[in-house]
Coordinates of C-alpha atoms in Angstrom, one line a residue:
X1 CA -15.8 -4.2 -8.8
X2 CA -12.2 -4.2 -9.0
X3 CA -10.1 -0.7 -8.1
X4 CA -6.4 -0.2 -9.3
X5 CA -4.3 2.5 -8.7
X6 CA -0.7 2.9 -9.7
X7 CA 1.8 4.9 -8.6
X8 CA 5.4 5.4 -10.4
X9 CA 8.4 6.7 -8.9
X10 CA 7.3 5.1 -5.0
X11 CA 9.6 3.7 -2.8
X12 CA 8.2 1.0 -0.4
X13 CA 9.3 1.5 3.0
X14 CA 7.2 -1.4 4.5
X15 CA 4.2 -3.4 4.5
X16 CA 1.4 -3.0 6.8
X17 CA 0.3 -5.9 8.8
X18 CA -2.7 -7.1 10.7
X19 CA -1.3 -10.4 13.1
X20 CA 0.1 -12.5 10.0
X21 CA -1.7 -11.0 7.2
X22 CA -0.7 -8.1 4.7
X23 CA -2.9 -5.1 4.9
X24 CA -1.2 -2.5 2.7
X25 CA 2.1 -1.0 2.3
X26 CA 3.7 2.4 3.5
X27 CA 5.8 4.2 0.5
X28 CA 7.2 7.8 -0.3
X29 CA 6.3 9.0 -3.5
X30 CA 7.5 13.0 -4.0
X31 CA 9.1 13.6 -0.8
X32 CA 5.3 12.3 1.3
X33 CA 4.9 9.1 3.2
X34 CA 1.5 7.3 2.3
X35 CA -0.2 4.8 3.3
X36 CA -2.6 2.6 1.5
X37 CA -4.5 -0.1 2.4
X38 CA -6.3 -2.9 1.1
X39 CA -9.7 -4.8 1.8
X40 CA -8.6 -7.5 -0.3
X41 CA -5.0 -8.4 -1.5
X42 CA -2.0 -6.8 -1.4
X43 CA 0.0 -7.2 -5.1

């Protein structure tokens, strides 16, 4: 099953890495740094 969430208004301040592969990305969305990560692919 495929889960999508997206967030408007986010600024990406990095991506998250694992050795050479992309895990997630860090952003600040309202004035909060989040994280999310992935199990699968990073868009």
């Amino acid at each position: 099953m495929l889960h999508l969430t997206t967030t408007t208004g986010a600024l990406v301040t990095r991506l998250l890495f694992e050795g050479t592969r992309t895990v997630g990305v860090e952003y600040i969305h309202k004035g909060t740094l989040h994280q999310a990560k992935v199990n699968r692919e990073v868009i």
